[in-house]
Amino acid sequence: MSDHTRPQPFCWRAHSISHPGSVRAANEDAVLCRDDVQLWAVADGMGGHNRGDLASNTLVRHLE
């Protein structure tokens, strides 16, 4: 296999940003970044529903 067709390793760098929106004072979103197993998730806090922060954080904890 020539050098130009050999699979090249690469490094992931993940970043996240979220905004609470116009309904809630606090941000209810949760983000998971597991570069070691190539798993990334964003859980929306479901603005307009009670305890969206609990729902999104519970999902992220279970995925960890």
Coordinates of N, CA, C and O in Angstrom, one line a residue:
M1 N 0.9 -1.2 0.0 CA 0.0 0.0 0.0 C 0.9 1.2 0.0 O 1.8 1.3 0.8
S2 N 0.6 2.2 -0.9 CA 1.5 3.4 -0.9 C 1.1 4.3 0.2 O 0.0 4.2 0.8
D3 N 2.0 5.2 0.5 CA 1.8 6.2 1.7 C 0.5 7.0 1.5 O -0.2 7.3 2.5
H4 N 0.1 7.4 0.3 CA -1.0 8.2 0.1 C -2.4 7.5 0.3 O -3.4 8.1 0.4
T5 N -2.4 6.2 0.3 CA -3.6 5.4 0.4 C -3.7 4.8 1.8 O -4.8 4.2 2.2
R6 N -2.7 4.8 2.6 CA -2.7 4.2 3.9 C -3.6 5.1 4.8 O -3.5 6.3 4.8
P7 N -4.5 4.4 5.6 CA -5.3 5.2 6.5 C -4.5 6.0 7.5 O -3.5 5.6 8.0
Q8 N -4.8 7.3 7.6 CA -4.1 8.2 8.5 C -4.8 8.4 9.8 O -6.0 8.5 9.8
P9 N -4.1 8.3 10.9 CA -4.8 8.5 12.2 C -5.2 10.0 12.3 O -4.5 10.9 11.7
F10 N -6.2 10.3 13.0 CA -6.6 11.6 13.3 C -7.1 11.8 14.7 O -7.5 10.8 15.3
C11 N -7.1 13.0 15.2 CA -7.5 13.3 16.5 C -8.8 14.1 16.5 O -8.9 15.0 15.8
W12 N -9.7 13.7 17.4 CA -11.0 14.4 17.5 C -10.8 15.5 18.6 O -10.2 15.3 19.6
R13 N -11.3 16.7 18.3 CA -11.4 17.7 19.3 C -12.9 18.2 19.3 O -13.4 18.7 18.3
A14 N -13.6 18.0 20.4 CA -15.0 18.4 20.5 C -15.2 19.6 21.4 O -14.5 19.8 22.4
H15 N -16.1 20.4 21.0 CA -16.5 21.6 21.7 C -18.0 21.7 21.7 O -18.7 21.1 20.9
S16 N -18.5 22.3 22.7 CA -20.0 22.5 22.8 C -20.3 23.9 23.3 O -19.6 24.5 24.0
I17 N -21.5 24.3 22.9 CA -22.1 25.6 23.4 C -23.6 25.4 23.3 O -24.1 24.7 22.5
S18 N -24.2 26.0 24.3 CA -25.6 26.0 24.4 C -26.2 27.3 25.0 O -25.4 28.0 25.6
H19 N -27.4 27.5 24.8 CA -28.0 28.8 25.3 C -29.4 28.4 25.9 O -30.1 27.5 25.5
P20 N -29.7 29.1 27.0 CA -30.9 28.8 27.7 C -32.2 29.1 26.9 O -33.3 28.6 27.2
G21 N -32.1 29.9 25.9 CA -33.3 30.3 25.2 C -34.0 31.5 25.8 O -33.5 32.1 26.7
S22 N -35.2 31.7 25.3 CA -36.0 32.9 25.8 C -37.0 32.6 26.9 O -37.7 33.5 27.4
V23 N -37.2 31.3 27.2 CA -38.2 30.9 28.2 C -37.7 30.7 29.6 O -38.3 31.1 30.5
R24 N -36.5 30.0 29.7 CA -36.0 29.7 31.0 C -34.8 30.6 31.4 O -34.1 31.1 30.5
A25 N -34.6 30.8 32.7 CA -33.5 31.6 33.1 C -32.2 30.7 33.1 O -31.1 31.2 32.9
A26 N -32.4 29.4 33.4 CA -31.2 28.5 33.4 C -31.2 27.6 32.2 O -32.2 27.3 31.6
N27 N -30.0 27.2 31.8 CA -29.9 26.3 30.6 C -30.2 24.9 31.1 O -29.6 24.3 32.0
E28 N -31.1 24.2 30.4 CA -31.5 22.8 30.8 C -30.9 21.8 29.9 O -31.2 20.6 30.0
D29 N -30.0 22.2 29.0 CA -29.4 21.2 28.0 C -28.2 20.5 28.7 O -27.6 21.0 29.7
A30 N -27.9 19.3 28.2 CA -26.7 18.6 28.7 C -26.0 18.0 27.5 O -26.5 17.7 26.5
V31 N -24.6 18.0 27.7 CA -23.8 17.5 26.6 C -22.8 16.4 27.2 O -22.4 16.5 28.3
L32 N -22.6 15.4 26.3 CA -21.7 14.3 26.7 C -20.6 14.3 25.6 O -20.9 14.3 24.4
C33 N -19.4 14.2 26.0 CA -18.2 14.2 25.1 C -17.3 13.0 25.6 O -16.6 13.2 26.6
R34 N -17.4 11.9 24.9 CA -16.5 10.8 25.2 C -15.6 10.5 24.0 O -15.9 9.6 23.2
D35 N -14.6 11.3 23.8 CA -13.7 11.1 22.7 C -13.1 9.7 22.7 O -12.8 9.1 21.6
D36 N -12.9 9.1 23.9 CA -12.2 7.8 24.0 C -13.0 6.7 23.3 O -12.4 5.7 22.8
V37 N -14.3 6.8 23.2 CA -15.1 5.8 22.5 C -15.9 6.4 21.4 O -16.8 5.8 20.9
Q38 N -15.5 7.6 21.0 CA -16.2 8.3 19.9 C -17.7 8.4 20.1 O -18.5 8.0 19.2
L39 N -18.1 8.9 21.2 CA -19.5 9.1 21.6 C -19.7 10.5 22.0 O -19.1 11.0 22.9
W40 N -20.6 11.2 21.3 CA -21.0 12.6 21.6 C -22.5 12.6 21.6 O -23.2 12.1 20.7
A41 N -23.1 13.3 22.5 CA -24.5 13.5 22.6 C -24.9 14.8 23.1 O -24.2 15.4 24.0
V42 N -26.0 15.3 22.6 CA -26.6 16.6 23.1 C -28.1 16.3 23.5 O -28.8 15.7 22.7
A43 N -28.4 16.6 24.7 CA -29.8 16.3 25.2 C -30.4 17.7 25.5 O -30.0 18.4 26.3
D44 N -31.5 17.9 24.7 CA -32.2 19.2 24.8 C -33.1 19.2 26.1 O -33.7 18.2 26.4
G45 N -33.1 20.2 26.8 CA -33.8 20.3 28.1 C -35.3 20.4 28.0 O -36.0 20.5 29.0
M46 N -35.9 20.4 26.8 CA -37.3 20.4 26.6 C -38.0 21.6 27.3 O -38.8 21.5 28.2
G47 N -37.5 22.8 26.8 CA -38.1 24.0 27.4 C -39.6 24.0 27.3 O -40.2 23.5 26.4
G48 N -40.3 24.5 28.3 CA -41.7 24.5 28.4 C -42.2 23.3 29.3 O -43.4 23.3 29.7
H49 N -41.4 22.4 29.6 CA -41.8 21.2 30.4 C -41.0 21.4 31.8 O -39.9 21.9 31.8
N50 N -41.6 20.9 32.8 CA -41.0 20.9 34.1 C -39.8 20.0 34.2 O -39.9 18.9 33.7
R51 N -38.7 20.4 34.8 CA -37.5 19.6 35.1 C -36.9 19.0 33.8 O -36.4 17.9 33.8
G52 N -36.8 19.9 32.8 CA -36.1 19.5 31.6 C -34.6 19.2 31.9 O -33.9 18.4 31.3
D53 N -34.1 20.0 32.9 CA -32.7 19.8 33.3 C -32.4 18.4 33.9 O -31.4 17.7 33.6
L54 N -33.4 17.9 34.6 CA -33.3 16.5 35.2 C -33.3 15.5 34.1 O -32.5 14.5 34.0
A55 N -34.2 15.7 33.1 CA -34.4 14.7 32.0 C -33.1 14.7 31.2 O -32.5 13.6 30.9
S56 N -32.5 15.8 30.8 CA -31.4 15.9 29.9 C -30.1 15.3 30.7 O -29.3 14.6 30.1
N57 N -30.0 15.7 31.9 CA -28.8 15.2 32.7 C -28.9 13.7 33.0 O -27.9 13.0 33.0
T58 N -30.1 13.2 33.2 CA -30.3 11.8 33.4 C -29.9 11.0 32.2 O -29.2 10.0 32.3
L59 N -30.3 11.4 31.0 CA -29.9 10.8 29.8 C -28.4 10.7 29.6 O -27.8 9.7 29.3
V60 N -27.7 11.9 29.8 CA -26.3 11.9 29.7 C -25.6 11.0 30.7 O -24.7 10.3 30.3
R61 N -26.1 11.0 31.9 CA -25.5 10.1 32.9 C -25.6 8.6 32.5 O -24.6 7.9 32.7
H62 N -26.7 8.2 32.0 CA -26.9 6.8 31.6 C -26.0 6.5 30.4 O -25.6 5.4 30.2
L63 N -25.8 7.4 29.5 CA -24.9 7.2 28.3 C -23.4 7.1 28.7 O -22.7 6.4 28.1
E64 N -23.1 7.8 29.8 CA -21.7 7.7 30.3 C -21.3 6.3 30.7 O -20.3 5.9 30.5

